Amino acid sequence: MNNIEIFASKLAEQKQAVMNELKEIAIHHTDTDDWEVRTDDIDQTDADENLRADDVEDADERVATLAELETRYHNIVRALNKIENGSYGICEVCNEPIEPERLDANPAARTCLTHLDEESSLPLA
Ligand SMILES: [Zn+2]
């Protein structure tokens, strides 16, 4: 296996793992590849006000977890697409090759080590 194949199989594994986590808390709209948080299993009709507040908190927490997982999911899908079109391993900020140790640590990395801080502000799509 060459390096790209190793990264591709790591990414495929990570994609499956993230999808499993997402499926626990969200519904996948395959047409748009979007995830929508699931709250149908959180009972928000408790008569007790305190219990109801807990439920709202659970739902909020889930929205935050979903946002984080969704970012990971999209970055993995993006990296797999880059492998397909031959642009894998290139920093999206400076267009220079991403350091191998950075890709080893995170095969879905979008930036080189110099532009690490800018990754979170890159557009998701
Ligand atoms: Zn860079």
PDB file of C-alpha atoms and ligand atoms in Angstrom:
ATOM      1  CA  MET A   1       0.000   0.000   0.000  1.00  0.00           C
ATOM      2  CA  ASN A   2       1.256   3.477  -0.745  1.00  0.00           C
ATOM      3  CA  ASN A   3       0.714   6.419   1.597  1.00  0.00           C
ATOM      4  CA  ILE A   4      -2.466   7.631  -0.054  1.00  0.00           C
ATOM      5  CA  GLU A   5      -4.020   4.181   0.279  1.00  0.00           C
ATOM      6  CA  ILE A   6      -3.110   4.087   3.960  1.00  0.00           C
ATOM      7  CA  PHE A   7      -4.730   7.506   4.502  1.00  0.00           C
ATOM      8  CA  ALA A   8      -7.764   6.452   2.445  1.00  0.00           C
ATOM      9  CA  SER A   9      -8.338   3.378   4.581  1.00  0.00           C
ATOM     10  CA  LYS A  10      -7.797   5.354   7.811  1.00  0.00           C
ATOM     11  CA  LEU A  11     -10.315   7.941   6.601  1.00  0.00           C
ATOM     12  CA  ALA A  12     -12.846   5.288   5.624  1.00  0.00           C
ATOM     13  CA  GLU A  13     -12.547   3.809   9.125  1.00  0.00           C
ATOM     14  CA  GLN A  14     -12.928   7.222  10.765  1.00  0.00           C
ATOM     15  CA  LYS A  15     -15.924   8.025   8.573  1.00  0.00           C
ATOM     16  CA  GLN A  16     -17.652   4.850   9.698  1.00  0.00           C
ATOM     17  CA  ALA A  17     -16.889   5.594  13.367  1.00  0.00           C
ATOM     18  CA  VAL A  18     -18.166   9.175  13.140  1.00  0.00           C
ATOM     19  CA  MET A  19     -21.285   8.025  11.276  1.00  0.00           C
ATOM     20  CA  ASN A  20     -22.020   5.519  14.022  1.00  0.00           C
ATOM     21  CA  GLU A  21     -21.749   8.288  16.621  1.00  0.00           C
ATOM     22  CA  LEU A  22     -23.900  10.608  14.502  1.00  0.00           C
ATOM     23  CA  LYS A  23     -26.596   7.978  14.052  1.00  0.00           C
ATOM     24  CA  GLU A  24     -26.995   7.803  17.827  1.00  0.00           C
ATOM     25  CA  ILE A  25     -28.123  11.417  18.020  1.00  0.00           C
ATOM     26  CA  ALA A  26     -29.117  12.514  14.522  1.00  0.00           C
ATOM     27  CA  ILE A  27     -30.992  11.679  11.354  1.00  0.00           C
ATOM     28  CA  HIS A  28     -29.008  11.563   8.103  1.00  0.00           C
ATOM     29  CA  HIS A  29     -30.588  13.296   5.116  1.00  0.00           C
ATOM     30  CA  THR A  30     -28.801  11.423   2.371  1.00  0.00           C
ATOM     31  CA  ASP A  31     -30.019  13.752  -0.402  1.00  0.00           C
ATOM     32  CA  THR A  32     -28.206  16.770   1.110  1.00  0.00           C
ATOM     33  CA  ASP A  33     -25.727  14.801   3.265  1.00  0.00           C
ATOM     34  CA  ASP A  34     -26.923  16.857   6.245  1.00  0.00           C
ATOM     35  CA  TRP A  35     -27.503  15.638   9.774  1.00  0.00           C
ATOM     36  CA  GLU A  36     -30.433  16.756  11.875  1.00  0.00           C
ATOM     37  CA  VAL A  37     -30.406  16.353  15.632  1.00  0.00           C
ATOM     38  CA  ARG A  38     -32.873  13.787  16.953  1.00  0.00           C
ATOM     39  CA  THR A  39     -34.902  14.755  19.980  1.00  0.00           C
ATOM     40  CA  ASP A  40     -37.779  12.307  19.591  1.00  0.00           C
ATOM     41  CA  ASP A  41     -36.231  10.051  22.231  1.00  0.00           C
ATOM     42  CA  ILE A  42     -35.959  12.921  24.727  1.00  0.00           C
ATOM     43  CA  ASP A  43     -39.297  13.242  26.489  1.00  0.00           C
ATOM     44  CA  GLN A  44     -39.986  16.957  26.746  1.00  0.00           C
ATOM     45  CA  THR A  45     -43.481  16.602  28.110  1.00  0.00           C
ATOM     46  CA  ASP A  46     -42.575  15.882  31.741  1.00  0.00           C
ATOM     47  CA  ALA A  47     -45.041  17.541  34.063  1.00  0.00           C
ATOM     48  CA  ASP A  48     -42.225  18.396  36.458  1.00  0.00           C
ATOM     49  CA  GLU A  49     -40.596  21.689  35.497  1.00  0.00           C
ATOM     50  CA  ASN A  50     -37.121  20.609  36.693  1.00  0.00           C
ATOM     51  CA  LEU A  51     -37.247  17.441  34.656  1.00  0.00           C
ATOM     52  CA  ARG A  52     -38.339  19.449  31.660  1.00  0.00           C
ATOM     53  CA  ALA A  53     -35.370  21.797  32.126  1.00  0.00           C
ATOM     54  CA  ASP A  54     -33.057  18.761  32.189  1.00  0.00           C
ATOM     55  CA  ASP A  55     -34.551  17.573  28.921  1.00  0.00           C
ATOM     56  CA  VAL A  56     -33.944  20.934  27.270  1.00  0.00           C
ATOM     57  CA  GLU A  57     -30.362  20.797  28.539  1.00  0.00           C
ATOM     58  CA  ASP A  58     -29.956  17.299  27.083  1.00  0.00           C
ATOM     59  CA  ALA A  59     -31.255  18.527  23.747  1.00  0.00           C
ATOM     60  CA  ASP A  60     -28.890  21.550  23.793  1.00  0.00           C
ATOM     61  CA  GLU A  61     -25.944  19.336  24.615  1.00  0.00           C
ATOM     62  CA  ARG A  62     -26.858  17.076  21.757  1.00  0.00           C
ATOM     63  CA  VAL A  63     -26.951  19.999  19.316  1.00  0.00           C
ATOM     64  CA  ALA A  64     -23.416  20.962  20.409  1.00  0.00           C
ATOM     65  CA  THR A  65     -22.149  17.377  20.059  1.00  0.00           C
ATOM     66  CA  LEU A  66     -23.769  17.123  16.645  1.00  0.00           C
ATOM     67  CA  ALA A  67     -22.048  20.299  15.420  1.00  0.00           C
ATOM     68  CA  GLU A  68     -18.679  18.882  16.443  1.00  0.00           C
ATOM     69  CA  LEU A  69     -19.299  15.459  14.890  1.00  0.00           C
ATOM     70  CA  GLU A  70     -20.674  17.042  11.740  1.00  0.00           C
ATOM     71  CA  THR A  71     -17.499  19.092  11.270  1.00  0.00           C
ATOM     72  CA  ARG A  72     -15.430  15.921  11.636  1.00  0.00           C
ATOM     73  CA  TYR A  73     -17.712  14.085   9.243  1.00  0.00           C
ATOM     74  CA  HIS A  74     -17.503  16.797   6.573  1.00  0.00           C
ATOM     75  CA  ASN A  75     -13.714  17.066   6.924  1.00  0.00           C
ATOM     76  CA  ILE A  76     -13.368  13.311   6.429  1.00  0.00           C
ATOM     77  CA  VAL A  77     -15.672  13.319   3.384  1.00  0.00           C
ATOM     78  CA  ARG A  78     -13.751  16.299   2.006  1.00  0.00           C
ATOM     79  CA  ALA A  79     -10.411  14.491   2.493  1.00  0.00           C
ATOM     80  CA  LEU A  80     -11.766  11.387   0.722  1.00  0.00           C
ATOM     81  CA  ASN A  81     -12.940  13.587  -2.179  1.00  0.00           C
ATOM     82  CA  LYS A  82      -9.489  15.161  -2.342  1.00  0.00           C
ATOM     83  CA  ILE A  83      -7.929  11.716  -2.644  1.00  0.00           C
ATOM     84  CA  GLU A  84     -10.299  11.069  -5.569  1.00  0.00           C
ATOM     85  CA  ASN A  85      -9.416  14.287  -7.381  1.00  0.00           C
ATOM     86  CA  GLY A  86      -5.706  14.240  -6.585  1.00  0.00           C
ATOM     87  CA  SER A  87      -5.548  17.287  -4.304  1.00  0.00           C
ATOM     88  CA  TYR A  88      -5.070  15.366  -1.068  1.00  0.00           C
ATOM     89  CA  GLY A  89      -2.433  16.574   1.415  1.00  0.00           C
ATOM     90  CA  ILE A  90      -2.381  20.205   0.236  1.00  0.00           C
ATOM     91  CA  CYS A  91      -2.937  23.030   2.746  1.00  0.00           C
ATOM     92  CA  GLU A  92      -6.135  24.934   1.926  1.00  0.00           C
ATOM     93  CA  VAL A  93      -4.613  28.191   3.136  1.00  0.00           C
ATOM     94  CA  CYS A  94      -1.169  28.296   1.461  1.00  0.00           C
ATOM     95  CA  ASN A  95      -1.474  25.443  -1.107  1.00  0.00           C
ATOM     96  CA  GLU A  96       1.764  23.902   0.154  1.00  0.00           C
ATOM     97  CA  PRO A  97       2.024  20.183   1.003  1.00  0.00           C
ATOM     98  CA  ILE A  98       0.822  19.310   4.515  1.00  0.00           C
ATOM     99  CA  GLU A  99       3.548  17.803   6.750  1.00  0.00           C
ATOM    100  CA  PRO A 100       3.371  13.965   6.822  1.00  0.00           C
ATOM    101  CA  GLU A 101       3.357  13.968  10.654  1.00  0.00           C
ATOM    102  CA  ARG A 102       0.305  16.244  10.601  1.00  0.00           C
ATOM    103  CA  LEU A 103      -1.547  13.861   8.261  1.00  0.00           C
ATOM    104  CA  ASP A 104      -0.459  10.900  10.386  1.00  0.00           C
ATOM    105  CA  ALA A 105      -2.047  12.552  13.406  1.00  0.00           C
ATOM    106  CA  ASN A 106      -5.139  13.662  11.496  1.00  0.00           C
ATOM    107  CA  PRO A 107      -5.666  12.298   7.964  1.00  0.00           C
ATOM    108  CA  ALA A 108      -8.585  14.735   7.509  1.00  0.00           C
ATOM    109  CA  ALA A 109      -6.399  17.805   8.224  1.00  0.00           C
ATOM    110  CA  ARG A 110      -7.161  20.723   5.919  1.00  0.00           C
ATOM    111  CA  THR A 111      -4.111  22.842   6.671  1.00  0.00           C
ATOM    112  CA  CYS A 112      -0.371  22.544   7.249  1.00  0.00           C
ATOM    113  CA  LEU A 113       1.032  23.004  10.762  1.00  0.00           C
ATOM    114  CA  THR A 114       1.701  26.713  10.113  1.00  0.00           C
ATOM    115  CA  HIS A 115      -1.993  27.305   9.378  1.00  0.00           C
ATOM    116  CA  LEU A 116      -3.349  24.994  12.064  1.00  0.00           C
ATOM    117  CA  ASP A 117      -5.097  27.889  13.839  1.00  0.00           C
ATOM    118  CA  GLU A 118      -6.925  28.892  10.690  1.00  0.00           C
ATOM    119  CA  GLU A 119      -8.490  25.483  10.056  1.00  0.00           C
ATOM    120  CA  SER A 120     -11.491  26.101  12.308  1.00  0.00           C
ATOM    121  CA  SER A 121     -12.354  29.313  10.454  1.00  0.00           C
ATOM    122  CA  LEU A 122     -12.353  27.687   6.999  1.00  0.00           C
ATOM    123  CA  PRO A 123     -15.836  27.309   5.492  1.00  0.00           C
ATOM    124  CA  LEU A 124     -17.423  23.948   6.249  1.00  0.00           C
ATOM    125  CA  ALA A 125     -18.772  23.265   2.771  1.00  0.00           C
TER     126      ALA A 125
HETATM  127 ZN    ZN B   1      -0.485  26.263   5.050  1.00  0.00          ZN
END
